[in-house]
Coordinates of C-alpha atoms in Angstrom, one line a residue:
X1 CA 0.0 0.0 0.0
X2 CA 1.2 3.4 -1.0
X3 CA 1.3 6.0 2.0
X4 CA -0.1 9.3 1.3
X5 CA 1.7 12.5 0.0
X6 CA 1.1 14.1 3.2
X7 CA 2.9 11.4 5.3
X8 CA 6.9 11.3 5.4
X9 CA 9.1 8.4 5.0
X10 CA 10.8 8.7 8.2
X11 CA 7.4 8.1 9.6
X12 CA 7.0 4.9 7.9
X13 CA 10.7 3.9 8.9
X14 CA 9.7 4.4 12.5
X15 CA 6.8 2.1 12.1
X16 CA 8.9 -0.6 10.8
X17 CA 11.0 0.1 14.4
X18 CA 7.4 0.0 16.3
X19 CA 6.7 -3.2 14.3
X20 CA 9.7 -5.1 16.2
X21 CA 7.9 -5.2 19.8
X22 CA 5.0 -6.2 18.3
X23 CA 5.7 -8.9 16.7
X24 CA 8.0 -10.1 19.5
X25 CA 5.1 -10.4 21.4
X26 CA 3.3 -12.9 19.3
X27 CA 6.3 -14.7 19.0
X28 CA 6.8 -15.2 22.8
X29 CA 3.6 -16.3 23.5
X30 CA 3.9 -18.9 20.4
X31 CA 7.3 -20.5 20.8
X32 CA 6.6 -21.1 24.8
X33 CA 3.4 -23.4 24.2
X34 CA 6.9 -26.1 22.4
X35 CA 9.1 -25.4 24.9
X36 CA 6.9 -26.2 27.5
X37 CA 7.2 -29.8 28.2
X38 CA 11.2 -29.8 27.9
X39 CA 11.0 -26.7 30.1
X40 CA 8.8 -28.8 32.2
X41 CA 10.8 -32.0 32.4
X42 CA 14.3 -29.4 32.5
X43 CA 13.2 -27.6 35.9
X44 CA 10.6 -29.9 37.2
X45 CA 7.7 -27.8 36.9
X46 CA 4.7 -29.8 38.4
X47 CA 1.1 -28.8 37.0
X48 CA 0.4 -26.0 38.9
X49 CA 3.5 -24.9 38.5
X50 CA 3.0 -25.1 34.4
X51 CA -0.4 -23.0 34.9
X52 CA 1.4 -20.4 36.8
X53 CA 4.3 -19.8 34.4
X54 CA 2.6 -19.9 31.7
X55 CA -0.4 -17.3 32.8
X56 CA 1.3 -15.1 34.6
X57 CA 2.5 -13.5 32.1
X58 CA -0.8 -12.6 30.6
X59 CA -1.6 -12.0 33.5
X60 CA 0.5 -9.5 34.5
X61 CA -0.1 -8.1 31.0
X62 CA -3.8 -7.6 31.7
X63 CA -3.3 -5.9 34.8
X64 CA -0.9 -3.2 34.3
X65 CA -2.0 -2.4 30.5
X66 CA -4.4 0.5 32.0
X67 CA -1.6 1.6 33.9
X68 CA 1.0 1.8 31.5
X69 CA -1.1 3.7 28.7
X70 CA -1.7 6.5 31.3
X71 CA 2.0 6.5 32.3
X72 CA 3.0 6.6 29.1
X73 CA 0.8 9.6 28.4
X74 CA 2.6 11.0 31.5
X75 CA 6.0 10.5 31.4
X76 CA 6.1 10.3 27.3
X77 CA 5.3 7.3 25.1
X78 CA 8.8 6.5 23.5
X79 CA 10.7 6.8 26.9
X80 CA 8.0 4.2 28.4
X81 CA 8.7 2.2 25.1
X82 CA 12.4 2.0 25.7
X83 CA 12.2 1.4 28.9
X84 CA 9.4 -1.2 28.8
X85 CA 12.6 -2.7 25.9
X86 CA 15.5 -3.0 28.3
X87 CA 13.5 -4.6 31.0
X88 CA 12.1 -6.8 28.9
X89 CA 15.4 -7.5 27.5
X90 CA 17.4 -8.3 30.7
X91 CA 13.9 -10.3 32.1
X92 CA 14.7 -12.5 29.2
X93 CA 17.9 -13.3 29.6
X94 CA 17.2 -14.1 33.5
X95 CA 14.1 -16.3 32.1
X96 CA 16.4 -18.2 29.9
X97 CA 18.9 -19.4 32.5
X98 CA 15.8 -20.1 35.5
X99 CA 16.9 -22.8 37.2
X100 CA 14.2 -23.3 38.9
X101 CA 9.7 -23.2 39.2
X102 CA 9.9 -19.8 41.1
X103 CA 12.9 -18.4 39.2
X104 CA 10.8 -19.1 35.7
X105 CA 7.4 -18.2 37.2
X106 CA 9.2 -14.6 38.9
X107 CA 10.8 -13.8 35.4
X108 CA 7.6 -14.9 33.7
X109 CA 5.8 -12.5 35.7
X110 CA 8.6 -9.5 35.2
X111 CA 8.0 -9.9 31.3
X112 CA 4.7 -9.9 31.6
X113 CA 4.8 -6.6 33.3
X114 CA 7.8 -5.1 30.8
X115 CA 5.7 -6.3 28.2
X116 CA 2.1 -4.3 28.9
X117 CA 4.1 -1.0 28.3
X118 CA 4.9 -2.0 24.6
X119 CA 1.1 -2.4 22.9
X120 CA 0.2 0.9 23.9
X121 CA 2.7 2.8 23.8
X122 CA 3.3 1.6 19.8
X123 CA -0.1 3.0 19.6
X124 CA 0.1 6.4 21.0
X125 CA 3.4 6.5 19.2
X126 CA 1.1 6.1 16.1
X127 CA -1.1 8.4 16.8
X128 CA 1.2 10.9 16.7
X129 CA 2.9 9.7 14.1
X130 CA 0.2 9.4 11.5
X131 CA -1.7 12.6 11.9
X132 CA -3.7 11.9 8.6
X133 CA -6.4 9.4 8.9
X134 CA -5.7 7.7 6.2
X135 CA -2.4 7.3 6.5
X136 CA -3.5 6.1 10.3
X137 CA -5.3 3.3 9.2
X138 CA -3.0 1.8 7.2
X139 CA -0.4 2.3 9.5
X140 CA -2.6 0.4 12.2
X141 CA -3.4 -2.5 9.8
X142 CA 0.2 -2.9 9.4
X143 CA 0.9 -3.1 12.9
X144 CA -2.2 -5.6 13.2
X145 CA -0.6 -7.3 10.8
X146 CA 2.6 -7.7 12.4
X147 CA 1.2 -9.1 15.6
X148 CA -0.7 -11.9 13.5
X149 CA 2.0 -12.7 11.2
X150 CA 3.9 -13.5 14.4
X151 CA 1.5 -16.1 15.8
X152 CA 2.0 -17.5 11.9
X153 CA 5.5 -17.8 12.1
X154 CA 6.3 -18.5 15.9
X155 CA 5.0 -22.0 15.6
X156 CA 7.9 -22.3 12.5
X157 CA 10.6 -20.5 14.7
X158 CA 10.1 -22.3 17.3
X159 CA 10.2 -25.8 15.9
X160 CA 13.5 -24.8 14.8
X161 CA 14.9 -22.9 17.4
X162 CA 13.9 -26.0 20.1
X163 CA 15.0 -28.6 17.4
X164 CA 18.8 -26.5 17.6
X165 CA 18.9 -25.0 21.1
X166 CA 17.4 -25.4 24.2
X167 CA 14.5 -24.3 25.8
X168 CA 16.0 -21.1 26.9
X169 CA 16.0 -20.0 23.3
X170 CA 12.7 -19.2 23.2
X171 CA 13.7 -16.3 25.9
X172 CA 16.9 -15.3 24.1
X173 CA 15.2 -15.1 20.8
X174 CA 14.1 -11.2 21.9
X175 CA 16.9 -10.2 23.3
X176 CA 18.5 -8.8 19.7
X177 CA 15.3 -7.5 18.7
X178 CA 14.7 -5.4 22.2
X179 CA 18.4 -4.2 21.6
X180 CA 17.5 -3.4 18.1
X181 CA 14.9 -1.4 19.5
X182 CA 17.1 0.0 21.8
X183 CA 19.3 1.3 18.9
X184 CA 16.8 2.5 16.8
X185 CA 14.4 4.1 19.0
X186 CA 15.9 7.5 20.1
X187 CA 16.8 7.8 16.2
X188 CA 13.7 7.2 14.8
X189 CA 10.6 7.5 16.8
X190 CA 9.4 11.1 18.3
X191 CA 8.2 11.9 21.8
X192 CA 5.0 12.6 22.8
X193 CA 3.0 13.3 25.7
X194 CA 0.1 15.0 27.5
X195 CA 1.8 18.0 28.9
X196 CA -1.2 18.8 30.6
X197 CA -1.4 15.5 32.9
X198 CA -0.9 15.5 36.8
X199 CA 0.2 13.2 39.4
X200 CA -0.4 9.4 38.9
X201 CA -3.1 8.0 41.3
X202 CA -1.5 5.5 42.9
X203 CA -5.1 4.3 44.8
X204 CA -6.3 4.3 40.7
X205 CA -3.5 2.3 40.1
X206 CA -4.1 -0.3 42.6
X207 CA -7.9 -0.3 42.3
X208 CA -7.2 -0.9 37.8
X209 CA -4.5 -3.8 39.0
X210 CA -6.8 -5.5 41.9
X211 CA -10.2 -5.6 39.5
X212 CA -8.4 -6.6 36.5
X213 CA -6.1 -9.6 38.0
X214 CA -9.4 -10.7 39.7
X215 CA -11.4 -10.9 37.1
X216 CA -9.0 -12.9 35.0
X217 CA -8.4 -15.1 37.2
X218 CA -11.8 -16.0 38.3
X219 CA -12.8 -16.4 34.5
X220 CA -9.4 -19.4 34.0
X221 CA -11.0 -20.8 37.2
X222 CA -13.8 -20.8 35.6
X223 CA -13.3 -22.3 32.6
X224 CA -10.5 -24.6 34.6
X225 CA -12.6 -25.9 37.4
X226 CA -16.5 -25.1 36.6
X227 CA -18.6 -22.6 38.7
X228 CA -16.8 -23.5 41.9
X229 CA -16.8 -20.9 45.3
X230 CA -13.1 -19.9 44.8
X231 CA -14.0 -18.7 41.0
X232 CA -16.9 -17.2 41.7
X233 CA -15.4 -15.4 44.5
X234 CA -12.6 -13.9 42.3
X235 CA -14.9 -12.3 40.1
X236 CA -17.6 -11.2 42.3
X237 CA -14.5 -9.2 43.5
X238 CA -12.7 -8.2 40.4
X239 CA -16.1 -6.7 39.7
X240 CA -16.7 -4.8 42.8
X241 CA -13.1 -3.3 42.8
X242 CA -13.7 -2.2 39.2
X243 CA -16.8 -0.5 40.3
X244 CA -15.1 1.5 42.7
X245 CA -12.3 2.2 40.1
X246 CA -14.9 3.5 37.4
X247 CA -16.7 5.3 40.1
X248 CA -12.8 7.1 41.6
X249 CA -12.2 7.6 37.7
X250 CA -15.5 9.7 37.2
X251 CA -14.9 11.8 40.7
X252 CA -11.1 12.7 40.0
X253 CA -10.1 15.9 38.3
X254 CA -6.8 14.2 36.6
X255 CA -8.5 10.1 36.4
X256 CA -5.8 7.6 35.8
X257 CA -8.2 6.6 33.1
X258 CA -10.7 9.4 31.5
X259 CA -13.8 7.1 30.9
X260 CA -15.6 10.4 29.8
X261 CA -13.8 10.1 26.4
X262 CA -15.5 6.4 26.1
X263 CA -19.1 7.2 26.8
X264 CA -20.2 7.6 23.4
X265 CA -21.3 4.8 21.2
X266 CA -18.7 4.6 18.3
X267 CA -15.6 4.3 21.2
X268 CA -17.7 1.9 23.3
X269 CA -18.8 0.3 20.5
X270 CA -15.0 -0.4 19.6
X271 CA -14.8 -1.7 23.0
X272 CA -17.6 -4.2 22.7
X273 CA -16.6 -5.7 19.2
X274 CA -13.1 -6.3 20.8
X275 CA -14.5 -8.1 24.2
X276 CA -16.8 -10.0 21.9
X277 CA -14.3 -10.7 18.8
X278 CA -11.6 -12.0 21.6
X279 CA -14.3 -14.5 23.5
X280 CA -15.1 -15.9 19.8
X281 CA -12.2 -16.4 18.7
X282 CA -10.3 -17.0 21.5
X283 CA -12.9 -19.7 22.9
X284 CA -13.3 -21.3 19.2
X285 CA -9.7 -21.6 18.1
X286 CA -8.2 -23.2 21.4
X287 CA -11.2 -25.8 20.6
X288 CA -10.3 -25.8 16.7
X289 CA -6.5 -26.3 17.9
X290 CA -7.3 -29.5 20.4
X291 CA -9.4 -31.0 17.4
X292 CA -6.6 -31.0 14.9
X293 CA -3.9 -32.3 18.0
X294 CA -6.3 -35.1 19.5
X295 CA -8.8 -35.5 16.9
X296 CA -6.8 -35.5 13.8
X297 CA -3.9 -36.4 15.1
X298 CA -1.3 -33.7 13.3
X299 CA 1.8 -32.9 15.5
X300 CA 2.3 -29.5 16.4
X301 CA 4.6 -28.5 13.7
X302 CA 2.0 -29.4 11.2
X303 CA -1.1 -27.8 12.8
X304 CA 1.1 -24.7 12.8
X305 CA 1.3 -25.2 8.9
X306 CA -2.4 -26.0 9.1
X307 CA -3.5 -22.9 11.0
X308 CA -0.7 -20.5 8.9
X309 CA -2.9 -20.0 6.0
X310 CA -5.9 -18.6 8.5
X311 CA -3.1 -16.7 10.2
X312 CA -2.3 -15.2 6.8
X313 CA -5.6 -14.4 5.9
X314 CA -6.4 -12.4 8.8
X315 CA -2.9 -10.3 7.7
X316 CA -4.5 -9.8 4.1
X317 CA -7.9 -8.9 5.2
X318 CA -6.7 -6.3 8.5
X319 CA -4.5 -4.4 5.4
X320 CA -7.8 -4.4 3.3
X321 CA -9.8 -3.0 5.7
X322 CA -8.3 1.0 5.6
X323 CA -8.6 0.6 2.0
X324 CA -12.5 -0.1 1.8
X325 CA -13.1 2.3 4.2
X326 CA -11.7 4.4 2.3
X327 CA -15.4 4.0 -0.4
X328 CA -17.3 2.2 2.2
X329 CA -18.8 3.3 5.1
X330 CA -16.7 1.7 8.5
X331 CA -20.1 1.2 9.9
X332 CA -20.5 -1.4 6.7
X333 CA -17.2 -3.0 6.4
X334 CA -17.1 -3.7 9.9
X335 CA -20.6 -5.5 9.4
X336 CA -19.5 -7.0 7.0
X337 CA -16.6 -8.9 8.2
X338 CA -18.9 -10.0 11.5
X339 CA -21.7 -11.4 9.1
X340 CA -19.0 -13.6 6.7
X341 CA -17.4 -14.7 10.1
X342 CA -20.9 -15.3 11.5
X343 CA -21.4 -17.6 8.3
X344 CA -18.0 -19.7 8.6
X345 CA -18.6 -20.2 12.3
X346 CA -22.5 -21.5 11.1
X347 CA -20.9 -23.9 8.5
X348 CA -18.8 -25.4 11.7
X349 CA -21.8 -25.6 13.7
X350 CA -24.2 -27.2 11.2
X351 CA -21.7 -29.5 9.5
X352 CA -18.3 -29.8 11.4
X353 CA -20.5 -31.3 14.0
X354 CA -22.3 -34.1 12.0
X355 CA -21.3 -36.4 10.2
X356 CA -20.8 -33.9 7.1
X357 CA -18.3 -32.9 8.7
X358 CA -14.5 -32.8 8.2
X359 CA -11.0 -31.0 9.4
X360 CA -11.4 -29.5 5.4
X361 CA -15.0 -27.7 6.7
X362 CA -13.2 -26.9 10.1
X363 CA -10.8 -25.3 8.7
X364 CA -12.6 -23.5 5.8
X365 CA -15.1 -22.3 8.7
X366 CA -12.3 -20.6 10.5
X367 CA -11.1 -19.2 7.2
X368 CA -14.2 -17.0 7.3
X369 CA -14.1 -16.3 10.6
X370 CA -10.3 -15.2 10.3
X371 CA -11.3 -12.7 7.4
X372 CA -14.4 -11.3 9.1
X373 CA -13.3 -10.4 12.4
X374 CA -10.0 -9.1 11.0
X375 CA -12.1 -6.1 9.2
X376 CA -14.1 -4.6 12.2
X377 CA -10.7 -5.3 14.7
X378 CA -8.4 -3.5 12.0
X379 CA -10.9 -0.5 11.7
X380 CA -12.0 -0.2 15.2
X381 CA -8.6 0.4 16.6
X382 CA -7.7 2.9 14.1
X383 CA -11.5 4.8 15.3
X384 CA -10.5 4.5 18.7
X385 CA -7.2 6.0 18.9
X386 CA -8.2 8.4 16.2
X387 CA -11.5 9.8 18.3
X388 CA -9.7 11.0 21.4
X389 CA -7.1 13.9 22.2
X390 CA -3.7 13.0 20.5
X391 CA -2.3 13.4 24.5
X392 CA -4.7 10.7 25.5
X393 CA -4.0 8.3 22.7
X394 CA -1.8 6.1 24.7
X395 CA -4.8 5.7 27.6
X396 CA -6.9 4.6 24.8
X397 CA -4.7 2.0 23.4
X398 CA -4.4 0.3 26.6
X399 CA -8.0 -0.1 27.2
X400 CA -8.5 -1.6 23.6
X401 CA -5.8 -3.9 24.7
X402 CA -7.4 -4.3 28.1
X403 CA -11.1 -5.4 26.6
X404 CA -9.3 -7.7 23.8
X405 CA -7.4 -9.5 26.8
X406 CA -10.7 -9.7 28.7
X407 CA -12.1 -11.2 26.2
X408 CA -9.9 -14.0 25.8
X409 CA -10.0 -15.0 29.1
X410 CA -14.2 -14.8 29.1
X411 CA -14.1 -16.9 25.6
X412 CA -12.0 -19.6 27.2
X413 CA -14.5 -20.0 30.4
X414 CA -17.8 -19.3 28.7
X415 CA -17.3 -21.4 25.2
X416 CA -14.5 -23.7 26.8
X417 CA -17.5 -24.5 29.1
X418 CA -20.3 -25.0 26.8
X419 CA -18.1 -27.2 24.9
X420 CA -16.9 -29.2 28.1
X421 CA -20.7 -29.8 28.8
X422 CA -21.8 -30.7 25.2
X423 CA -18.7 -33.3 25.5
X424 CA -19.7 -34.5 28.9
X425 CA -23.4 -34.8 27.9
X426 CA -22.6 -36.7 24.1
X427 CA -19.8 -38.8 25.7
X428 CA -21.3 -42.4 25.2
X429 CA -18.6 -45.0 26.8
X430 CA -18.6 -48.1 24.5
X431 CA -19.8 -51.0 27.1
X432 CA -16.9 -53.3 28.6
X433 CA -14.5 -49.9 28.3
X434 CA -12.5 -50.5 31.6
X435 CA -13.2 -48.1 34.3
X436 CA -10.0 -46.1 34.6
X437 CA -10.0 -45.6 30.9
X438 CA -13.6 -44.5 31.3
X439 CA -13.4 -42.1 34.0
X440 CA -10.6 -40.3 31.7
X441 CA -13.0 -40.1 28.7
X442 CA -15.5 -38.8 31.1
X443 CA -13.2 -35.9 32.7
X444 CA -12.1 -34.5 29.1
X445 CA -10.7 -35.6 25.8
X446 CA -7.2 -34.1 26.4
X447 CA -7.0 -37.1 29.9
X448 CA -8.8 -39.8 27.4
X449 CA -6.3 -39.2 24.3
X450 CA -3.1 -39.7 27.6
X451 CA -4.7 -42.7 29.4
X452 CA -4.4 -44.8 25.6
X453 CA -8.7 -44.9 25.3
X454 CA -9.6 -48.6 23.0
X455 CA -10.2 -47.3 18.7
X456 CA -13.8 -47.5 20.2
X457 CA -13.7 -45.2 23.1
X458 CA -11.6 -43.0 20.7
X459 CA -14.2 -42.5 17.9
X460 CA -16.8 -41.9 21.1
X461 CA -14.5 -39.7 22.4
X462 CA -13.6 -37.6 19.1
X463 CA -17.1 -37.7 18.3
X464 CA -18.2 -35.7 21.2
X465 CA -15.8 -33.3 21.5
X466 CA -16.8 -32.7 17.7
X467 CA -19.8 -31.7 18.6
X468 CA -19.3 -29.8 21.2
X469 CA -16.9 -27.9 19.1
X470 CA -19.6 -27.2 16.7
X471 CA -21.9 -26.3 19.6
X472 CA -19.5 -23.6 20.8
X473 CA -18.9 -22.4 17.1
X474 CA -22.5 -22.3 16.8
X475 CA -22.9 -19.5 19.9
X476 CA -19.7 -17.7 18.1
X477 CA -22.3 -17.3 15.0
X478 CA -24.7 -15.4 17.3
X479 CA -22.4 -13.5 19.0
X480 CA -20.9 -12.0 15.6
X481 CA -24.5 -11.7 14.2
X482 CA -25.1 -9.5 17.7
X483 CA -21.8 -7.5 17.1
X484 CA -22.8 -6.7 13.5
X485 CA -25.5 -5.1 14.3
X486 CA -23.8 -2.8 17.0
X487 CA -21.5 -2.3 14.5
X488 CA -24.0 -0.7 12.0
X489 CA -25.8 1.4 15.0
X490 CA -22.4 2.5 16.6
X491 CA -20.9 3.4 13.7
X492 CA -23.4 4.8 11.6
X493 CA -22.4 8.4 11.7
X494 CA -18.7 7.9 10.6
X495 CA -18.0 8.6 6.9
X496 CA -15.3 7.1 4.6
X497 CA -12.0 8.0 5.2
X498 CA -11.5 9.5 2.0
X499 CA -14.2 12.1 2.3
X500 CA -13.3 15.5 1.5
X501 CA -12.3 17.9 4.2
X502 CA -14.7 20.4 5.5
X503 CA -13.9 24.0 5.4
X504 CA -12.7 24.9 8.4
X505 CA -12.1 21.5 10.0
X506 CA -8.4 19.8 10.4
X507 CA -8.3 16.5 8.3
X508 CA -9.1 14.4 11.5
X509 CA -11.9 16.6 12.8
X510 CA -13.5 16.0 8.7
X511 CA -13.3 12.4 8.7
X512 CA -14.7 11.7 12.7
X513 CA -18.2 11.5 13.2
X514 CA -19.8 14.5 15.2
X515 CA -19.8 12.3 18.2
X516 CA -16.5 11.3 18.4
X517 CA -15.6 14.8 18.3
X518 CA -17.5 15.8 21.0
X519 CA -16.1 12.2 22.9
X520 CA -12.6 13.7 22.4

């Protein structure tokens, strides 16, 4: 895609530098799912310890994400970004050479917190980079891009890295890039920040950390253990914290987080697709991921083959989204893309479930869904972070990060679930199956596949996990279906991006609907 006149080259050099954390990211959370069992087996890491290192780090990510978009606003974007670099660095390193379960699970956590000031701070960055809109959201897709292409590829890296090296690679591998940023940085990217700001709320801070942690936690309880007291209780209290966050927010004259800027519908809106897009496909793809492994049978290497051409497809689709806004309404391309991923998620429901059904109608289901939730994700980060203050922009990246990670963890405990039950309720042991074989079928397909299950108990057990995959895919329909339709009422006042300037107007003030303005 060709930049527009009105946008300089350095600008699009310093994207390429913002592009390095980004896709570093997607890579580190790839390449750690294949290191894990020699990790595992290397330090001794029990089960729980295994949970703990590997969600710690998102969950440190979720937690301080809110935090480190305001600070970044504060203190400036690129000096958060560099520093948010070196720490991630040197975390790395000490990750790599853990000789131990709380050495790993510590450094784990460290990178998780070095790591939530690099999404939004590459967005603010952005923001102020890309003044034109146009320009902005082709710069976002790009970025987007980067972030997918990276779950593509990690799988690939990581094979070969693991199959060279060991296990500490997969820390070492970002140490060059972080330095790279390091370099490059200072040279390349400008400073920005909200001169205007004052002090950081350090009770908003703790409040943001307490409700978020909480509710993510409770929701992988969830999902991991069913509607038991000790989930439950996590997010009855992650949800009463965060109501006396939003409620501190709204009574403080300088709010770590300014939710009047979100109270219109196109930047809530934004925030809705994003929760809903990251409990679809987040609940549907670990499902789609566990069919090809235990169902199908591919090894890991070759269901990250499998799943590269989906991966790609979401790059090509978030690149062609600034460009058909650019004729087309966002309001209808975002639609759009919901409705076709609503259709491929119905084709997994109604066939990959039945008989039909077949890893080709999986995987051409997910195709769909890939393209159309690419669209409205591409578009709706570009309208977030272009509808409020250019000093605020790092704030608003953070909480599109923050509802996207939210998401995630709610699609794994409310689809994971439904799916669980549909298997649990399908299951039909094959009589004279002995008992400790069929106590594994009935506790999940991931302890049936380990405990050796009979060809019979197999086809029982593939069979209904198939169906509840294509139960769960089946609620993703109607959950896109839903979100289309908020996209086309949110969204309805925004024009194309190439619509001419209004006398009078800056370019951004033109393109933004009336109530974005007045959100900013």
């Amino acid at each position: 895609m060709a930049p527009p006149a009105t946008t300089g080259r350095r600008a699009w050099i310093g994207l390429a530098v913002l592009a390095l954390p980004t896709l570093l990211l997607s890579l580190d959370m790839s390449v750690l799912y294949l290191a894990l069992p020699a990790l595992s087996a290397d330090l001794g890491l029990g089960p729980t310890a295994q949970l703990w290192a590997m969600d710690v780090y998102g969950f440190m990510i979720a937690g301080f994400l809110v935090t480190m978009g305001t600070l970044g606003d504060r203190i400036g974007r690129r000096r958060l970004l560099l520093i948010g670099a070196a720490a991630f660095g040197v975390a790395s390193v000490i990750a790599a050479f853990s000789n131990g379960p709380a050495m790993l699970i510590a450094t784990r956590a460290l990178l998780g917190v070095a790591g939530a000031t690099l999404m939004p701070s590459t967005l603010g960055l952005i923001r102020t980079m890309f003044p034109d809109p146009r320009a902005r959201g082709t710069a976002i897709a790009i970025w987007m891009s980067c972030f997918m292409g990276g779950m593509t590829i990690g799988p690939l890296i990581g094979g070969v890295l693991l199959e060279a090296f060991w296990w500490g690679a997969a820390f070492l591998m970002g140490v060059p890039v972080m330095a790279l940023l390091l370099v490059l940085g200072p040279v390349l990217l400008p400073e920005s920040r909200d001169t205007g700001a004052g002090r950081l709320d350090l009770v908003s801070v703790a409040l943001s950390l307490g409700a978020v942690l909480a509710v993510v936690h409770g929701l992988k309880s969830l999902a991991a253990t069913g509607p038991e007291l000790g989930a439950l209780t996590s997010l009855v209290v992650g949800l009463g914290v965060g109501a006396l966050f939003v409620r501190r927010q709204l009574r403080l004259a300088d709010p770590l987080l300014d939710l009047r800027l979100f109270r219109h519908r196109a930047p809530a809106g934004v925030l809705g697709i994003g929760l809903g897009g990251g409990v679809v496909m987040a609940g549907t793809f670990l499902l789609l991921t566990l069919y090809l492994q235990l169902v199908a049978g591919l090894s890991v290497l070759t269901v990250g083959l499998v799943l590269a051409p989906l991966q790609a497809a979401m790059v090509v689709a978030s690149l062609l989204a600034p460009r058909l806004a650019q004729s087309i309404r966002p309001a209808r391309v975002m639609a759009g893309g919901l409705l076709i991923g609503a259709v491929g998620l119905a084709v997994v429901g109604l066939l990959g479930a039945g008989e039909g059904g077949g890893t080709l109608v999986l995987l051409g289901g997910f195709l769909l869904a890939s393209v159309g939730i690419a669209l409205p994700t591409a578009l709706g980060t570009d309208l977030l972070v272009g509808s409020v203050p250019e000093e605020k922009a790092g704030s608003a990246g953070a909480l599109s990060e923050t509802s996207g990670e939210l998401g995630i963890a709610l699609g794994v405990a409310t689809l994971g679930s439904l799916a669980t039950a549909v298997y649990r309720d399908d299951l039909v042991v094959p009589p004279g199956t002995p008992a400790p074989l069929a106590d594994a079928a009935r506790t999940g397909i991931t302890e049936a596949i380990a405990a050796g299950p009979t060809p019979e108990l197999f086809d029982a057990v593939a069979t209904a996990f198939t169906a509840g995959l294509g139960w769960a895919a089946t609620g993703g329909a109607l959950v896109f279906a839903g979100l289309a339709g908020l996209a086309l009422v949110a969204f309805r006042q925004v024009p194309v991006t190439a619509a001419p300037e209004v006398e009078g107007q800056k370019p951004q003030e033109a393109r933004e609907a009336p109530e974005l303005a007045s959100a900013a």
